[in-house]
Amino acid sequence: MSSKNTKYRKGKNQKKKVGKFVFRFSLSVFRMIIIICLTISFALAGLAGGAVFAYIKTAEKLTPDKLTLEGFTSYVYDCNGEMVIPLQGSKNRDMVDLKDIPENLKNAFIAIEDRRFYEHPGIDLRRIASAITSGGAHGGSTITQQVIKNITRRYERSVERKVQEWWIALHLERNLSKDQILELYLNIVFLAQNCYGVQSAAKTYFDKDVSELTLAECAILAGITQNPAYYDPFTTNGRENIKKRQEVILGVMKELGYITEEEYQQAKNEKLQYADYNRRSADVVTNQSYFVDQVVIDVMNDLMDAGYTRDEAYDTIYNGGIKIYTTLDPKIQQAMDEVFLNEEYFTKVNTKTSMPPQAAMVIIDPTNGHVKALYGGAGEKIGSPLNRASSSQVKRQPGSTFKPLVVYGPAINERKITAATVIDDAPVYLNPNNRNERYPRNYDWSYSGLTTARYALTKSFNVVAGRIWDEYLTPDIALDYLKKSGIDRADERYLSVALGGPREGINPLQLAAAYIPFANKGLYCKPITYTKVLDMNGNVLLENKPQYTIVYDEATAYIITDILKDVMTSGTGTGARFSGGMPQAGKTGTTSNNYDKWFVGYTPYYVAATWYGYDQNTSIQSAEQGRANLIWRDVMAKVHEDLEIKQFEEPPGIVKKTICTKSGKLASELCSQDPRGSTIRTEMFIAGTEPKDECDTHVKVKVCEAHTDEYGRPYLASLYCPPSSTSEKVFVKRRVPITNPNDFAAVGDKIYECPTEYCPEHDLYAPYNRNNFQYDDEDGNENNNWDSNEGYYEYLEQEDRNSSYFRDNYSNTNNSKDNNRDDRNNRDNTRDDGNNSSGHMDNRNSGRDDEKKDRKRR
Ligand SMILES: [Zn+2]
Ligand SMILES: [Zn+2]
């Protein structure tokens, strides 16, 4: 083969050196005319004639050593510039001399590809003119130009490239004969099924030497080149398509006088005998990593975006001698490989399936979007398995990992909520198709009652996420944030998206990338696997620079990060936390029926997402449900082993306040007396969103503890309750009461809710009032007999000097300074006798624990 390559280096005018002709400016009159024509054409097309000369000057030389048909090895480099793997094509090529190629085959190609081949000087002005007048500078490639394109592997569809190609074509024609050019062409041309040249195509499709092809078969081969994928004879559609095209070609051959009517008819009717598809030379299975697979796909897509056809892009990557500089970090990839190749993470414990468990992971540098490592399946990669980490075919439901992306992030950034906003985790009915159904439900079907956004995200309460989506956001706003984070679900404007159940799923690469804004000061950066691609001459073919989108304010990203840190210390993600003191933030995700387990999280260095599940949906069982967390933990621990500990940087514009977690307002003295323990904590806010008012949810009331109501609460002390059974206690009083008794019975904090009924036991008229209460209560809880019985009121005032406190708190009107002063006095008093009731409240707590256990059992 190599001796064949060298023969093309000898032109018909051997004295002339091919390499020099580009810069020869001893232009013949003829060439002058051509250039003038080109210049005029482009002037007409709106281009300055000077540009043409500039293009010609920068055209690279087509030196003799480039007139070779060998493919060039391409190389992939890691982020340190070290070579990872050479990419070598497996070209199926058999060289053949022109004398062994049937006349019919040559004529068929000439007829359909370049009918004036023997007349034009390398470019065909008539075709160029018609291409230009029909609106584009593309098209109109002569056989000579196609040879140049194949040898130089410059496939860009730019005007500059086209002009350079014309220029080189003119020179090639002066140094090679038409037959030499045709011979080159017929040995280069791509004919689908990895066939390069007519000989390999003849063997692949008809299992015969090219010299034995019939006229009908020649026309078939000539037809493939225009669109090899469309006319591939080894696909069902392709075989039909190529037959039609064969007849067109035979028609042109007849029209041009290459064949007679008889030959035409005979060839058209000839029954084609194709070779056995299974005997074709198969592509060599490449043993490259999941990462390199993804890089190749990315480079391929970007080349196609630049105008290359799929075949040209493939050829460029595997035979074009290009250099691909990737973002791969070998140290990080190795850490990941170690875990994914360790069978202990993937033992088969699921009794419901015979399938092996699968997993995938992606690690990205959030500051520039560089994908540092990825792994696409459990265990060793053999052959070409599905890349579960980054393949666009992978669409898994994201589960609760979506909540920060479509609920909490957007709502905080829009100033609709803060981390301290209190939402009632109580039954809601948000299923538009069934307003009687409690939907959404928390994972364990329990309701925790009043909770902050922070706590709800930490514990991944679906009810709260659903309520924020429903009451504070609009789908348009939420989905716009998601889109800016790289996931476009603009047409999925329904609640289940908020809960991580979009119709169209995502892959780990998308999920990790969507968390980049949280890890990168609010800025999204498109993930990339390579930074640049150089062609074989060292010119930049593709360049991939970070592309940023502002998604969140820096303060929002910082607050979300702070909440997601809680997830890993006290929330659902503790199993993913690695030791060593590196700050970590993250979120778990579980999908319907336990089909998928996710963990996505980040440190000040890297953002990473892990998925665990089965290729065909299978419920993950308890013995394996912590594995997504575990894989994340162990890979990230290795990755951060030698990295200096650094903190997430607090941006300007963060305000910290001491708040009450039951009201979201500034903490009052009462908040510290919540029977569950103090509800005071320090919370961070985007400046301007911090609360200004003091907690009015915590109230102190006088109760009679002689007995309890149906929810286990004491009653409000009535006029007649003996002092020995009454005491003052701190409760919460929902600003929006839960009116449905069944719903109220379902919330976990019901015993802490301020009672609304007066003690019936010590009431003289108890039997009468009890009945009344039962009926009155339907209206709500605000106005039982309090205002309607002046006697009570007066009595309390006499009985208790601090009754103003009692009343004001109870009716939520403690806004005036005077009242607040009274509050403080009163608080001091009540703190002293707080012990009186502590035993009682402990009982309550133990009752709550029982309830918790009950819930767990459910
Ligand atoms: Zn409070
Ligand atoms: Zn009583």
PDB file of C-alpha atoms in Angstrom, residues 477-715:
ATOM      1  CA  ILE A 477     -40.447  31.164  37.100  1.00  0.00           C
ATOM      2  CA  ALA A 478     -39.367  27.819  38.496  1.00  0.00           C
ATOM      3  CA  LEU A 479     -38.754  26.234  35.110  1.00  0.00           C
ATOM      4  CA  ASP A 480     -36.865  29.272  33.902  1.00  0.00           C
ATOM      5  CA  TYR A 481     -34.352  28.732  36.694  1.00  0.00           C
ATOM      6  CA  LEU A 482     -34.129  25.076  35.792  1.00  0.00           C
ATOM      7  CA  LYS A 483     -33.510  25.994  32.169  1.00  0.00           C
ATOM      8  CA  LYS A 484     -30.749  28.390  33.125  1.00  0.00           C
ATOM      9  CA  SER A 485     -29.233  25.489  35.049  1.00  0.00           C
ATOM     10  CA  GLY A 486     -29.016  23.498  31.828  1.00  0.00           C
ATOM     11  CA  ILE A 487     -32.235  21.469  32.005  1.00  0.00           C
ATOM     12  CA  ASP A 488     -35.025  22.702  29.756  1.00  0.00           C
ATOM     13  CA  ARG A 489     -38.425  21.421  30.837  1.00  0.00           C
ATOM     14  CA  ALA A 490     -40.415  24.488  29.858  1.00  0.00           C
ATOM     15  CA  ASP A 491     -43.380  22.395  28.772  1.00  0.00           C
ATOM     16  CA  GLU A 492     -43.592  20.488  32.038  1.00  0.00           C
ATOM     17  CA  ARG A 493     -45.535  22.981  34.077  1.00  0.00           C
ATOM     18  CA  TYR A 494     -46.909  20.714  36.768  1.00  0.00           C
ATOM     19  CA  LEU A 495     -46.321  19.988  40.412  1.00  0.00           C
ATOM     20  CA  SER A 496     -44.634  16.633  40.012  1.00  0.00           C
ATOM     21  CA  VAL A 497     -41.648  18.465  38.493  1.00  0.00           C
ATOM     22  CA  ALA A 498     -41.152  20.142  41.864  1.00  0.00           C
ATOM     23  CA  LEU A 499     -41.009  16.729  43.458  1.00  0.00           C
ATOM     24  CA  GLY A 500     -38.494  15.421  40.933  1.00  0.00           C
ATOM     25  CA  GLY A 501     -40.846  13.611  38.622  1.00  0.00           C
ATOM     26  CA  PRO A 502     -40.584  15.355  35.265  1.00  0.00           C
ATOM     27  CA  ARG A 503     -41.828  13.407  32.268  1.00  0.00           C
ATOM     28  CA  GLU A 504     -38.367  13.483  30.753  1.00  0.00           C
ATOM     29  CA  GLY A 505     -35.571  12.296  33.028  1.00  0.00           C
ATOM     30  CA  ILE A 506     -31.923  13.310  33.180  1.00  0.00           C
ATOM     31  CA  ASN A 507     -28.459  11.775  33.404  1.00  0.00           C
ATOM     32  CA  PRO A 508     -25.815  12.287  36.125  1.00  0.00           C
ATOM     33  CA  LEU A 509     -23.877  14.752  33.966  1.00  0.00           C
ATOM     34  CA  GLN A 510     -26.920  17.010  33.680  1.00  0.00           C
ATOM     35  CA  LEU A 511     -27.630  16.771  37.376  1.00  0.00           C
ATOM     36  CA  ALA A 512     -24.079  17.562  38.452  1.00  0.00           C
ATOM     37  CA  ALA A 513     -24.045  20.476  36.002  1.00  0.00           C
ATOM     38  CA  ALA A 514     -27.368  21.793  37.298  1.00  0.00           C
ATOM     39  CA  TYR A 515     -25.799  22.104  40.755  1.00  0.00           C
ATOM     40  CA  ILE A 516     -22.890  24.162  39.419  1.00  0.00           C
ATOM     41  CA  PRO A 517     -24.629  27.495  40.211  1.00  0.00           C
ATOM     42  CA  PHE A 518     -24.911  26.577  43.902  1.00  0.00           C
ATOM     43  CA  ALA A 519     -21.236  25.641  43.982  1.00  0.00           C
ATOM     44  CA  ASN A 520     -20.107  28.551  41.822  1.00  0.00           C
ATOM     45  CA  LYS A 521     -21.522  31.755  43.284  1.00  0.00           C
ATOM     46  CA  GLY A 522     -24.769  31.497  41.374  1.00  0.00           C
ATOM     47  CA  LEU A 523     -23.208  31.094  37.940  1.00  0.00           C
ATOM     48  CA  TYR A 524     -24.014  28.153  35.727  1.00  0.00           C
ATOM     49  CA  CYS A 525     -21.227  26.936  33.495  1.00  0.00           C
ATOM     50  CA  LYS A 526     -21.910  24.545  30.640  1.00  0.00           C
ATOM     51  CA  PRO A 527     -20.045  21.279  31.264  1.00  0.00           C
ATOM     52  CA  ILE A 528     -17.328  20.493  28.743  1.00  0.00           C
ATOM     53  CA  THR A 529     -15.092  17.477  28.203  1.00  0.00           C
ATOM     54  CA  TYR A 530     -12.441  19.131  26.050  1.00  0.00           C
ATOM     55  CA  THR A 531     -10.871  22.537  25.823  1.00  0.00           C
ATOM     56  CA  LYS A 532      -9.518  22.496  22.290  1.00  0.00           C
ATOM     57  CA  VAL A 533      -8.932  20.377  19.238  1.00  0.00           C
ATOM     58  CA  LEU A 534      -5.980  20.974  16.922  1.00  0.00           C
ATOM     59  CA  ASP A 535      -5.863  19.716  13.365  1.00  0.00           C
ATOM     60  CA  MET A 536      -2.889  17.811  12.052  1.00  0.00           C
ATOM     61  CA  ASN A 537      -1.124  21.044  11.200  1.00  0.00           C
ATOM     62  CA  GLY A 538      -1.563  22.431  14.705  1.00  0.00           C
ATOM     63  CA  ASN A 539      -4.312  24.856  13.761  1.00  0.00           C
ATOM     64  CA  VAL A 540      -7.188  25.255  16.187  1.00  0.00           C
ATOM     65  CA  LEU A 541     -10.103  23.274  14.834  1.00  0.00           C
ATOM     66  CA  LEU A 542     -12.385  23.619  17.842  1.00  0.00           C
ATOM     67  CA  GLU A 543     -12.137  25.620  21.006  1.00  0.00           C
ATOM     68  CA  ASN A 544     -14.312  25.174  24.060  1.00  0.00           C
ATOM     69  CA  LYS A 545     -14.316  28.078  26.444  1.00  0.00           C
ATOM     70  CA  PRO A 546     -16.435  28.290  29.603  1.00  0.00           C
ATOM     71  CA  GLN A 547     -19.905  29.674  28.944  1.00  0.00           C
ATOM     72  CA  TYR A 548     -21.489  31.207  32.010  1.00  0.00           C
ATOM     73  CA  THR A 549     -25.112  32.014  32.765  1.00  0.00           C
ATOM     74  CA  ILE A 550     -26.234  33.942  35.821  1.00  0.00           C
ATOM     75  CA  VAL A 551     -28.808  31.833  37.612  1.00  0.00           C
ATOM     76  CA  TYR A 552     -28.795  32.989  41.239  1.00  0.00           C
ATOM     77  CA  ASP A 553     -27.556  35.852  43.320  1.00  0.00           C
ATOM     78  CA  GLU A 554     -24.389  34.912  45.114  1.00  0.00           C
ATOM     79  CA  ALA A 555     -26.244  35.178  48.415  1.00  0.00           C
ATOM     80  CA  THR A 556     -28.901  32.697  47.260  1.00  0.00           C
ATOM     81  CA  ALA A 557     -26.253  30.180  46.238  1.00  0.00           C
ATOM     82  CA  TYR A 558     -24.570  30.595  49.586  1.00  0.00           C
ATOM     83  CA  ILE A 559     -27.792  30.104  51.551  1.00  0.00           C
ATOM     84  CA  ILE A 560     -28.758  27.010  49.560  1.00  0.00           C
ATOM     85  CA  THR A 561     -25.251  25.697  50.146  1.00  0.00           C
ATOM     86  CA  ASP A 562     -25.650  26.288  53.847  1.00  0.00           C
ATOM     87  CA  ILE A 563     -28.914  24.356  53.897  1.00  0.00           C
ATOM     88  CA  LEU A 564     -27.432  21.544  51.830  1.00  0.00           C
ATOM     89  CA  LYS A 565     -24.623  21.331  54.358  1.00  0.00           C
ATOM     90  CA  ASP A 566     -27.300  20.493  56.941  1.00  0.00           C
ATOM     91  CA  VAL A 567     -28.489  17.699  54.654  1.00  0.00           C
ATOM     92  CA  MET A 568     -25.118  16.040  55.113  1.00  0.00           C
ATOM     93  CA  THR A 569     -24.767  16.605  58.833  1.00  0.00           C
ATOM     94  CA  SER A 570     -28.315  16.052  60.062  1.00  0.00           C
ATOM     95  CA  GLY A 571     -30.542  15.394  57.079  1.00  0.00           C
ATOM     96  CA  THR A 572     -31.025  12.660  54.527  1.00  0.00           C
ATOM     97  CA  GLY A 573     -27.449  12.762  53.249  1.00  0.00           C
ATOM     98  CA  THR A 574     -25.406  11.827  56.288  1.00  0.00           C
ATOM     99  CA  GLY A 575     -24.382   8.585  54.588  1.00  0.00           C
ATOM    100  CA  ALA A 576     -22.614  10.520  51.856  1.00  0.00           C
ATOM    101  CA  ARG A 577     -20.482  12.608  54.135  1.00  0.00           C
ATOM    102  CA  PHE A 578     -16.774  11.831  54.067  1.00  0.00           C
ATOM    103  CA  SER A 579     -14.503  12.533  56.975  1.00  0.00           C
ATOM    104  CA  GLY A 580     -11.558  14.903  57.074  1.00  0.00           C
ATOM    105  CA  GLY A 581     -13.275  18.206  57.667  1.00  0.00           C
ATOM    106  CA  MET A 582     -13.858  19.339  54.090  1.00  0.00           C
ATOM    107  CA  PRO A 583     -17.119  21.325  53.884  1.00  0.00           C
ATOM    108  CA  GLN A 584     -19.723  19.392  51.928  1.00  0.00           C
ATOM    109  CA  ALA A 585     -23.206  20.193  50.695  1.00  0.00           C
ATOM    110  CA  GLY A 586     -25.547  17.812  48.935  1.00  0.00           C
ATOM    111  CA  LYS A 587     -28.952  16.364  48.281  1.00  0.00           C
ATOM    112  CA  THR A 588     -30.355  12.879  48.075  1.00  0.00           C
ATOM    113  CA  GLY A 589     -32.908  11.720  45.586  1.00  0.00           C
ATOM    114  CA  THR A 590     -35.214   8.727  45.501  1.00  0.00           C
ATOM    115  CA  THR A 591     -37.766   8.141  42.773  1.00  0.00           C
ATOM    116  CA  SER A 592     -41.145   6.454  42.702  1.00  0.00           C
ATOM    117  CA  ASN A 593     -41.051   2.805  43.667  1.00  0.00           C
ATOM    118  CA  ASN A 594     -37.413   3.212  44.689  1.00  0.00           C
ATOM    119  CA  TYR A 595     -36.276   2.798  41.092  1.00  0.00           C
ATOM    120  CA  ASP A 596     -33.424   5.294  41.371  1.00  0.00           C
ATOM    121  CA  LYS A 597     -31.126   6.501  44.109  1.00  0.00           C
ATOM    122  CA  TRP A 598     -29.227   9.730  43.591  1.00  0.00           C
ATOM    123  CA  PHE A 599     -26.733  11.765  45.444  1.00  0.00           C
ATOM    124  CA  VAL A 600     -25.557  15.113  44.143  1.00  0.00           C
ATOM    125  CA  GLY A 601     -23.251  17.275  46.176  1.00  0.00           C
ATOM    126  CA  TYR A 602     -20.265  19.533  46.210  1.00  0.00           C
ATOM    127  CA  THR A 603     -17.303  20.833  48.112  1.00  0.00           C
ATOM    128  CA  PRO A 604     -15.486  24.120  47.554  1.00  0.00           C
ATOM    129  CA  TYR A 605     -13.550  22.154  44.891  1.00  0.00           C
ATOM    130  CA  TYR A 606     -15.852  19.854  42.948  1.00  0.00           C
ATOM    131  CA  VAL A 607     -19.480  19.083  42.222  1.00  0.00           C
ATOM    132  CA  ALA A 608     -20.403  15.442  41.696  1.00  0.00           C
ATOM    133  CA  ALA A 609     -23.504  13.355  41.040  1.00  0.00           C
ATOM    134  CA  THR A 610     -23.979   9.641  41.595  1.00  0.00           C
ATOM    135  CA  TRP A 611     -26.798   7.433  40.370  1.00  0.00           C
ATOM    136  CA  TYR A 612     -27.552   3.896  41.459  1.00  0.00           C
ATOM    137  CA  GLY A 613     -30.225   1.604  40.058  1.00  0.00           C
ATOM    138  CA  TYR A 614     -31.027  -0.969  37.399  1.00  0.00           C
ATOM    139  CA  ASP A 615     -31.114  -0.745  33.623  1.00  0.00           C
ATOM    140  CA  GLN A 616     -34.687  -1.982  33.657  1.00  0.00           C
ATOM    141  CA  ASN A 617     -36.699  -0.325  36.405  1.00  0.00           C
ATOM    142  CA  THR A 618     -36.445  -2.418  39.556  1.00  0.00           C
ATOM    143  CA  SER A 619     -37.160  -1.372  43.107  1.00  0.00           C
ATOM    144  CA  ILE A 620     -33.982  -0.898  45.052  1.00  0.00           C
ATOM    145  CA  GLN A 621     -34.080  -2.916  48.261  1.00  0.00           C
ATOM    146  CA  SER A 622     -33.065  -1.806  51.707  1.00  0.00           C
ATOM    147  CA  ALA A 623     -29.734  -3.633  51.658  1.00  0.00           C
ATOM    148  CA  GLU A 624     -28.582  -1.505  48.724  1.00  0.00           C
ATOM    149  CA  GLN A 625     -30.405   1.775  49.212  1.00  0.00           C
ATOM    150  CA  GLY A 626     -27.450   3.618  50.698  1.00  0.00           C
ATOM    151  CA  ARG A 627     -25.129   2.842  47.813  1.00  0.00           C
ATOM    152  CA  ALA A 628     -25.461   6.069  45.821  1.00  0.00           C
ATOM    153  CA  ASN A 629     -24.425   7.941  48.967  1.00  0.00           C
ATOM    154  CA  LEU A 630     -21.663   5.473  49.706  1.00  0.00           C
ATOM    155  CA  ILE A 631     -20.152   5.651  46.230  1.00  0.00           C
ATOM    156  CA  TRP A 632     -20.228   9.435  46.334  1.00  0.00           C
ATOM    157  CA  ARG A 633     -18.625   9.431  49.758  1.00  0.00           C
ATOM    158  CA  ASP A 634     -15.813   7.047  48.934  1.00  0.00           C
ATOM    159  CA  VAL A 635     -14.905   8.563  45.570  1.00  0.00           C
ATOM    160  CA  MET A 636     -14.987  12.104  46.920  1.00  0.00           C
ATOM    161  CA  ALA A 637     -12.955  11.111  49.976  1.00  0.00           C
ATOM    162  CA  LYS A 638     -10.181   9.881  47.685  1.00  0.00           C
ATOM    163  CA  VAL A 639     -10.458  12.909  45.427  1.00  0.00           C
ATOM    164  CA  HIS A 640     -10.076  15.317  48.349  1.00  0.00           C
ATOM    165  CA  GLU A 641      -7.409  13.353  50.181  1.00  0.00           C
ATOM    166  CA  ASP A 642      -4.593  15.760  49.467  1.00  0.00           C
ATOM    167  CA  LEU A 643      -6.571  18.947  49.044  1.00  0.00           C
ATOM    168  CA  GLU A 644      -6.291  21.760  51.522  1.00  0.00           C
ATOM    169  CA  ILE A 645      -9.449  22.334  53.521  1.00  0.00           C
ATOM    170  CA  LYS A 646     -11.247  25.416  52.351  1.00  0.00           C
ATOM    171  CA  GLN A 647     -14.599  26.945  53.236  1.00  0.00           C
ATOM    172  CA  PHE A 648     -17.470  28.003  51.038  1.00  0.00           C
ATOM    173  CA  GLU A 649     -16.863  31.707  50.812  1.00  0.00           C
ATOM    174  CA  GLU A 650     -19.518  33.952  52.339  1.00  0.00           C
ATOM    175  CA  PRO A 651     -20.466  36.652  49.829  1.00  0.00           C
ATOM    176  CA  PRO A 652     -21.464  40.188  50.761  1.00  0.00           C
ATOM    177  CA  GLY A 653     -25.164  40.774  51.249  1.00  0.00           C
ATOM    178  CA  ILE A 654     -25.798  38.077  53.825  1.00  0.00           C
ATOM    179  CA  VAL A 655     -27.571  39.107  57.024  1.00  0.00           C
ATOM    180  CA  LYS A 656     -27.838  36.896  60.069  1.00  0.00           C
ATOM    181  CA  LYS A 657     -30.726  37.020  62.510  1.00  0.00           C
ATOM    182  CA  THR A 658     -31.871  35.087  65.544  1.00  0.00           C
ATOM    183  CA  ILE A 659     -35.201  33.683  64.579  1.00  0.00           C
ATOM    184  CA  CYS A 660     -37.894  31.308  65.769  1.00  0.00           C
ATOM    185  CA  THR A 661     -38.316  28.193  63.653  1.00  0.00           C
ATOM    186  CA  LYS A 662     -42.043  28.054  64.282  1.00  0.00           C
ATOM    187  CA  SER A 663     -42.830  31.534  63.000  1.00  0.00           C
ATOM    188  CA  GLY A 664     -39.803  32.490  60.925  1.00  0.00           C
ATOM    189  CA  LYS A 665     -39.834  35.805  62.778  1.00  0.00           C
ATOM    190  CA  LEU A 666     -37.379  37.275  65.228  1.00  0.00           C
ATOM    191  CA  ALA A 667     -37.127  35.104  68.294  1.00  0.00           C
ATOM    192  CA  SER A 668     -38.980  36.149  71.422  1.00  0.00           C
ATOM    193  CA  GLU A 669     -38.428  34.970  74.931  1.00  0.00           C
ATOM    194  CA  LEU A 670     -41.329  32.581  74.554  1.00  0.00           C
ATOM    195  CA  CYS A 671     -39.629  30.754  71.669  1.00  0.00           C
ATOM    196  CA  SER A 672     -37.037  29.444  74.057  1.00  0.00           C
ATOM    197  CA  GLN A 673     -39.803  27.935  76.158  1.00  0.00           C
ATOM    198  CA  ASP A 674     -41.295  25.751  73.481  1.00  0.00           C
ATOM    199  CA  PRO A 675     -41.915  22.413  75.204  1.00  0.00           C
ATOM    200  CA  ARG A 676     -39.918  20.666  72.474  1.00  0.00           C
ATOM    201  CA  GLY A 677     -36.926  22.748  73.395  1.00  0.00           C
ATOM    202  CA  SER A 678     -35.884  26.161  72.224  1.00  0.00           C
ATOM    203  CA  THR A 679     -36.953  26.943  68.684  1.00  0.00           C
ATOM    204  CA  ILE A 680     -34.427  29.762  68.405  1.00  0.00           C
ATOM    205  CA  ARG A 681     -31.639  29.573  65.881  1.00  0.00           C
ATOM    206  CA  THR A 682     -29.457  31.843  63.857  1.00  0.00           C
ATOM    207  CA  GLU A 683     -30.524  32.009  60.240  1.00  0.00           C
ATOM    208  CA  MET A 684     -29.000  33.723  57.234  1.00  0.00           C
ATOM    209  CA  PHE A 685     -30.893  35.945  54.835  1.00  0.00           C
ATOM    210  CA  ILE A 686     -30.370  37.826  51.634  1.00  0.00           C
ATOM    211  CA  ALA A 687     -30.066  41.389  52.949  1.00  0.00           C
ATOM    212  CA  GLY A 688     -33.524  42.929  52.901  1.00  0.00           C
ATOM    213  CA  THR A 689     -35.412  39.678  53.338  1.00  0.00           C
ATOM    214  CA  GLU A 690     -34.674  39.269  57.029  1.00  0.00           C
ATOM    215  CA  PRO A 691     -37.696  39.345  59.394  1.00  0.00           C
ATOM    216  CA  LYS A 692     -38.496  42.567  61.241  1.00  0.00           C
ATOM    217  CA  ASP A 693     -41.263  41.424  63.604  1.00  0.00           C
ATOM    218  CA  GLU A 694     -41.053  39.303  66.676  1.00  0.00           C
ATOM    219  CA  CYS A 695     -42.526  35.823  66.830  1.00  0.00           C
ATOM    220  CA  ASP A 696     -46.268  35.873  67.415  1.00  0.00           C
ATOM    221  CA  THR A 697     -46.754  32.201  66.910  1.00  0.00           C
ATOM    222  CA  HIS A 698     -45.578  31.230  70.321  1.00  0.00           C
ATOM    223  CA  VAL A 699     -48.219  32.074  72.889  1.00  0.00           C
ATOM    224  CA  LYS A 700     -48.547  31.469  76.566  1.00  0.00           C
ATOM    225  CA  VAL A 701     -51.943  30.502  77.921  1.00  0.00           C
ATOM    226  CA  LYS A 702     -53.381  29.309  81.176  1.00  0.00           C
ATOM    227  CA  VAL A 703     -54.535  25.747  80.948  1.00  0.00           C
ATOM    228  CA  CYS A 704     -56.237  23.260  83.170  1.00  0.00           C
ATOM    229  CA  GLU A 705     -54.371  20.003  83.245  1.00  0.00           C
ATOM    230  CA  ALA A 706     -56.955  17.947  84.997  1.00  0.00           C
ATOM    231  CA  HIS A 707     -57.598  16.147  81.777  1.00  0.00           C
ATOM    232  CA  THR A 708     -56.842  16.386  78.049  1.00  0.00           C
ATOM    233  CA  ASP A 709     -58.745  16.763  74.834  1.00  0.00           C
ATOM    234  CA  GLU A 710     -58.880  14.245  72.003  1.00  0.00           C
ATOM    235  CA  TYR A 711     -55.457  15.371  70.735  1.00  0.00           C
ATOM    236  CA  GLY A 712     -53.838  14.983  74.161  1.00  0.00           C
ATOM    237  CA  ARG A 713     -53.779  18.698  74.972  1.00  0.00           C
ATOM    238  CA  PRO A 714     -54.912  20.316  78.196  1.00  0.00           C
ATOM    239  CA  TYR A 715     -57.917  22.586  78.027  1.00  0.00           C
TER     240      TYR A 715
END
